XYZ file of C-alpha atoms in Angstrom:
346
model
C 105.740 25.740 71.507
C 109.106 24.408 70.748
C 110.138 27.731 69.233
C 109.062 29.659 72.339
C 110.943 27.398 74.597
C 114.096 27.706 72.407
C 113.742 31.578 72.626
C 113.624 31.613 76.415
C 116.561 29.070 76.594
C 118.699 31.314 74.378
C 117.648 34.300 76.370
C 118.777 32.539 79.602
C 122.148 31.735 78.132
C 122.644 35.262 76.926
C 121.560 36.717 80.387
C 124.302 34.650 82.068
C 126.818 35.965 79.614
C 125.689 39.524 79.891
C 125.651 39.252 83.848
C 129.245 38.343 83.664
C 129.710 41.360 81.423
C 127.932 43.544 83.852
C 130.062 42.282 86.658
C 133.197 43.464 84.593
C 131.630 46.809 84.383
C 130.989 46.942 88.154
C 134.630 45.931 88.737
C 135.574 48.876 86.585
C 133.270 51.264 88.687
C 134.800 49.985 91.857
C 138.324 50.456 90.572
C 137.423 54.031 89.709
C 135.879 54.773 92.989
C 138.914 53.623 94.912
C 140.725 56.867 93.939
C 141.298 57.269 90.123
C 139.913 60.827 89.436
C 138.370 61.244 86.112
C 140.608 64.217 85.541
C 143.712 62.170 86.078
C 145.958 60.629 83.526
C 143.952 57.440 83.996
C 140.949 58.816 82.215
C 141.508 57.416 78.760
C 142.506 54.090 80.385
C 139.274 53.919 82.375
C 137.059 54.943 79.415
C 138.790 52.474 77.051
C 138.043 49.690 79.459
C 134.464 50.748 79.707
C 134.138 50.883 75.856
C 135.586 47.405 75.737
C 132.967 45.958 77.954
C 129.803 48.170 76.949
C 130.864 50.087 73.847
C 129.350 49.910 70.313
C 132.512 48.505 68.583
C 133.298 45.640 70.722
C 134.610 43.577 67.757
C 137.329 46.271 66.949
C 138.360 47.917 70.126
C 141.757 46.306 70.750
C 144.609 44.569 69.186
C 145.069 42.034 71.955
C 144.071 38.318 71.431
C 141.689 38.491 74.385
C 139.786 41.519 73.151
C 139.490 40.052 69.665
C 138.353 36.688 71.004
C 135.778 38.467 73.260
C 134.513 40.507 70.384
C 134.194 37.627 68.071
C 132.299 35.473 70.561
C 130.043 38.406 71.433
C 129.226 39.054 67.897
C 128.485 35.389 67.088
C 126.261 35.080 70.081
C 124.203 38.151 69.118
C 123.681 37.076 65.456
C 122.602 33.627 66.645
C 120.245 35.267 69.199
C 118.760 37.619 66.642
C 118.188 34.965 64.149
C 116.039 33.128 66.756
C 114.193 36.354 67.622
C 113.482 36.936 63.931
C 111.264 33.883 63.805
C 108.660 36.053 65.493
C 107.518 39.627 64.782
C 110.330 42.113 64.975
C 109.432 45.673 66.226
C 109.740 48.265 63.484
C 110.105 51.347 65.783
C 111.730 51.510 69.322
C 111.631 54.626 71.339
C 113.773 55.429 74.408
C 113.449 57.911 77.171
C 116.981 58.419 78.381
C 116.512 58.364 82.101
C 119.064 57.903 84.727
C 122.365 59.458 83.443
C 122.789 61.829 86.490
C 121.673 59.120 88.942
C 124.194 56.903 87.397
C 127.002 59.361 87.903
C 125.828 59.986 91.510
C 125.456 56.305 92.258
C 129.065 55.581 91.240
C 130.376 59.033 92.545
C 131.530 59.995 89.031
C 132.353 63.503 88.076
C 129.245 65.515 87.024
C 128.563 65.063 83.333
C 130.379 61.655 83.065
C 126.915 59.896 83.352
C 125.873 61.481 80.044
C 129.041 60.042 78.311
C 128.343 56.653 79.710
C 124.759 57.021 78.447
C 126.052 57.984 74.981
C 128.063 54.790 74.738
C 124.991 52.670 75.857
C 123.015 54.382 73.127
C 125.547 53.553 70.603
C 125.467 49.887 71.639
C 121.703 49.883 71.565
C 121.671 51.455 68.018
C 124.177 48.846 66.829
C 121.976 46.028 68.268
C 118.776 47.520 66.603
C 120.641 47.707 63.369
C 121.706 43.977 63.571
C 118.136 42.914 64.663
C 116.563 44.706 61.735
C 114.706 47.425 63.703
C 114.080 50.363 61.106
C 113.401 53.252 63.437
C 115.016 54.236 66.671
C 113.784 57.440 68.520
C 115.498 58.850 71.642
C 114.286 61.577 74.010
C 117.604 63.370 74.244
C 116.428 66.824 75.612
C 113.033 68.143 76.644
C 111.907 71.707 76.480
C 111.389 71.482 80.137
C 115.169 70.502 80.588
C 116.012 74.164 79.754
C 114.740 74.936 83.319
C 117.483 72.985 84.945
C 120.653 74.756 86.296
C 122.366 76.828 83.439
C 125.779 74.985 84.078
C 124.160 71.666 83.488
C 122.232 72.805 80.404
C 125.440 74.222 78.972
C 127.263 70.935 79.551
C 124.563 69.028 77.818
C 124.550 71.383 74.859
C 128.396 71.176 74.627
C 128.299 67.467 74.739
C 125.591 67.345 72.160
C 127.575 69.608 69.885
C 130.593 67.405 70.244
C 128.721 64.068 69.672
C 126.862 65.458 66.738
C 130.150 66.721 65.121
C 131.408 62.996 65.705
C 128.483 61.775 63.572
C 129.758 63.824 60.665
C 133.124 61.766 60.515
C 133.474 59.255 57.787
C 134.242 56.386 60.204
C 131.283 57.118 62.566
C 128.734 54.488 63.486
C 126.111 56.307 61.374
C 128.167 55.766 58.168
C 129.390 52.445 59.180
C 125.809 51.101 59.707
C 123.963 53.305 57.257
C 121.995 55.299 59.799
C 120.065 58.284 58.629
C 119.601 61.055 61.362
C 116.704 63.315 62.002
C 116.605 65.950 64.798
C 112.976 66.345 65.943
C 111.620 69.218 67.847
C 111.489 72.990 68.117
C 115.040 73.400 66.954
C 114.871 77.169 67.066
C 115.191 76.842 70.735
C 118.631 75.396 70.426
C 121.854 77.290 70.513
C 122.762 78.386 67.017
C 125.963 76.364 66.831
C 124.237 73.131 67.975
C 121.349 73.726 65.461
C 123.776 74.268 62.581
C 125.736 71.187 63.286
C 122.429 69.187 63.622
C 121.350 70.425 60.270
C 124.789 69.476 58.818
C 124.352 65.865 60.229
C 120.937 65.511 58.701
C 122.163 66.640 55.332
C 125.324 64.355 55.615
C 123.217 61.146 56.457
C 120.203 61.646 54.179
C 121.515 58.923 51.701
C 121.812 56.262 54.382
C 119.076 53.738 54.088
C 119.399 51.081 56.722
C 118.359 52.536 60.055
C 116.556 55.805 60.920
C 117.610 57.495 64.193
C 115.254 60.283 65.337
C 116.679 62.453 68.182
C 114.218 64.487 70.073
C 115.777 67.766 71.199
C 113.895 70.852 72.483
C 110.861 68.597 72.200
C 107.710 67.871 74.100
C 104.668 65.995 72.719
C 102.318 68.978 73.615
C 104.488 71.342 71.757
C 104.514 69.024 68.702
C 100.549 68.822 68.830
C 100.314 72.642 69.117
C 102.768 73.079 66.289
C 100.817 70.697 63.968
C 97.521 72.335 64.929
C 98.919 75.773 64.092
C 100.329 74.686 60.835
C 97.166 72.879 59.864
C 94.998 76.001 60.651
C 97.462 78.184 58.739
C 97.276 75.882 55.700
C 93.526 75.911 55.663
C 93.584 79.699 55.963
C 95.931 80.089 53.102
C 93.638 77.783 50.994
C 90.579 79.863 51.822
C 92.481 83.171 50.886
C 93.629 81.527 47.792
C 90.018 80.454 46.777
C 88.705 83.940 47.490
C 91.508 85.602 45.414
C 90.467 83.090 42.685
C 86.868 84.204 43.048
C 87.666 87.770 42.614
C 89.808 87.048 39.413
C 86.912 84.953 37.902
C 84.407 87.791 38.089
C 82.679 86.969 41.315
C 82.013 83.327 40.923
C 80.807 82.060 44.312
C 82.676 79.456 46.312
C 80.560 76.339 46.585
C 79.287 75.227 50.062
C 81.200 72.075 49.553
C 84.504 73.795 49.245
C 83.765 76.029 52.166
C 82.868 72.937 54.389
C 86.111 71.154 53.296
C 88.276 73.978 54.632
C 86.263 74.489 57.872
C 87.469 71.531 59.760
C 90.855 69.901 60.425
C 90.952 66.030 60.353
C 93.552 63.621 61.535
C 95.246 63.274 58.388
C 95.898 67.058 58.212
C 97.138 67.163 61.744
C 99.532 64.208 61.465
C 100.953 65.689 58.286
C 102.560 68.437 60.281
C 103.855 66.411 63.287
C 107.644 66.619 63.834
C 107.414 62.720 63.959
C 105.587 62.414 60.619
C 108.709 60.818 59.112
C 108.245 57.633 61.194
C 105.447 55.133 61.954
C 103.867 54.733 65.418
C 106.125 53.328 68.222
C 106.052 49.530 68.913
C 108.025 49.531 72.154
C 108.626 52.542 74.442
C 111.563 52.129 76.863
C 111.584 54.199 80.053
C 114.631 53.191 81.969
C 115.157 53.504 85.896
C 111.830 51.736 86.536
C 109.817 54.796 85.838
C 106.447 54.444 84.160
C 105.795 58.121 83.336
C 105.832 59.229 79.658
C 107.125 62.721 80.569
C 105.318 64.413 77.584
C 107.094 62.180 75.025
C 105.293 60.859 71.902
C 101.913 60.979 73.545
C 100.164 60.689 70.159
C 102.462 58.043 68.753
C 102.466 55.589 71.671
C 98.760 54.862 72.171
C 99.173 51.210 70.962
C 102.700 50.306 71.911
C 104.334 48.187 74.619
C 105.655 50.141 77.551
C 108.846 48.477 78.945
C 110.379 49.887 82.191
C 113.559 48.140 83.327
C 115.024 49.148 86.591
C 118.368 49.762 84.926
C 119.547 53.224 84.664
C 120.169 54.240 80.994
C 123.921 53.862 81.067
C 123.341 50.296 82.211
C 120.784 49.398 79.430
C 122.263 46.456 77.454
C 121.354 43.567 75.098
C 119.540 41.496 77.724
C 117.008 44.402 78.253
C 116.516 44.671 74.317
C 116.014 41.039 74.026
C 113.556 40.810 76.928
C 111.467 43.682 75.457
C 111.258 42.027 72.001
C 110.226 38.735 73.666
C 107.440 40.593 75.592
C 106.507 42.493 72.392
C 106.152 39.146 70.559
C 103.877 37.850 73.313
C 101.419 40.759 73.248
C 101.766 41.332 69.413
C 98.240 39.879 68.551
C 96.655 42.102 71.112
C 98.466 45.249 69.786
C 97.480 44.460 66.226
C 93.904 44.194 67.208
C 94.092 47.516 68.988
C 95.681 49.227 66.057
C 92.925 48.028 63.711
C 90.250 49.558 66.111
C 91.926 52.889 66.180
């Protein structure tokens, strides 16, 4: 009981700190809304301030004494908090539906597309926190197959931004190499523009030796497409096995295939199906985040989320921060015994 009370006390303290941080962000957005256009000379100044408050590299984002002090204090508080959280079960796999980037830009009257950039910085922060907490797998729903139906100029902007950010992952000083993050791109990658697909393959190759955290980026993905793909691949595999057995029968002078062997290849079981899932490189999800207060799964990881905690904060994705991650982990630890019982029943 004492440990539980300590967790909630620490959470309260951190919530106060992060609320003050959120207030600084709001000051920034008001400052922006009062006339500093994103295309003006102030753009870098604005985004540097935003990165200072919300960015992934808070400890190293400025030479001033204030920024270094802020970064050191922030890092110390996180480490202390994560040490307390690690007394209980720590989730192994977190998944995020990145909802609210466009609404965030509209809410603060930002230029179209700026919400996606703010969402990217929020993602880098969350990835850093997960690494420090000891979460092994992080999956994000970056772009659905259904998103291709949006306005062509919006799709083009997202593809350009994706290409730019993936190229950034290849840099030696990127957060992926800094924290030992291995990257997988999950989905029907053939649907992506060739330049995006090529740079995605390069990023997967460049990070294949990183061992700390695994980041799975779902692009051109839906769960139904994944299941159909796995079923098709399983059927093709079984068909190839049957054809190989028939060829072997012919070569052996007409030896008849046993009924046992025929039955073995007549049905597809769960193990066969899961072997061909795009998400086969990761375990089932422990916590699924859907920002903006939505509770729809939007055709995301339907197979892998049957025994997980669904966490739906009202914050838009660019507003997602440490306090949301901490609260979700506390809720996960509270329902962990129930989730474990459910998993044993499946």
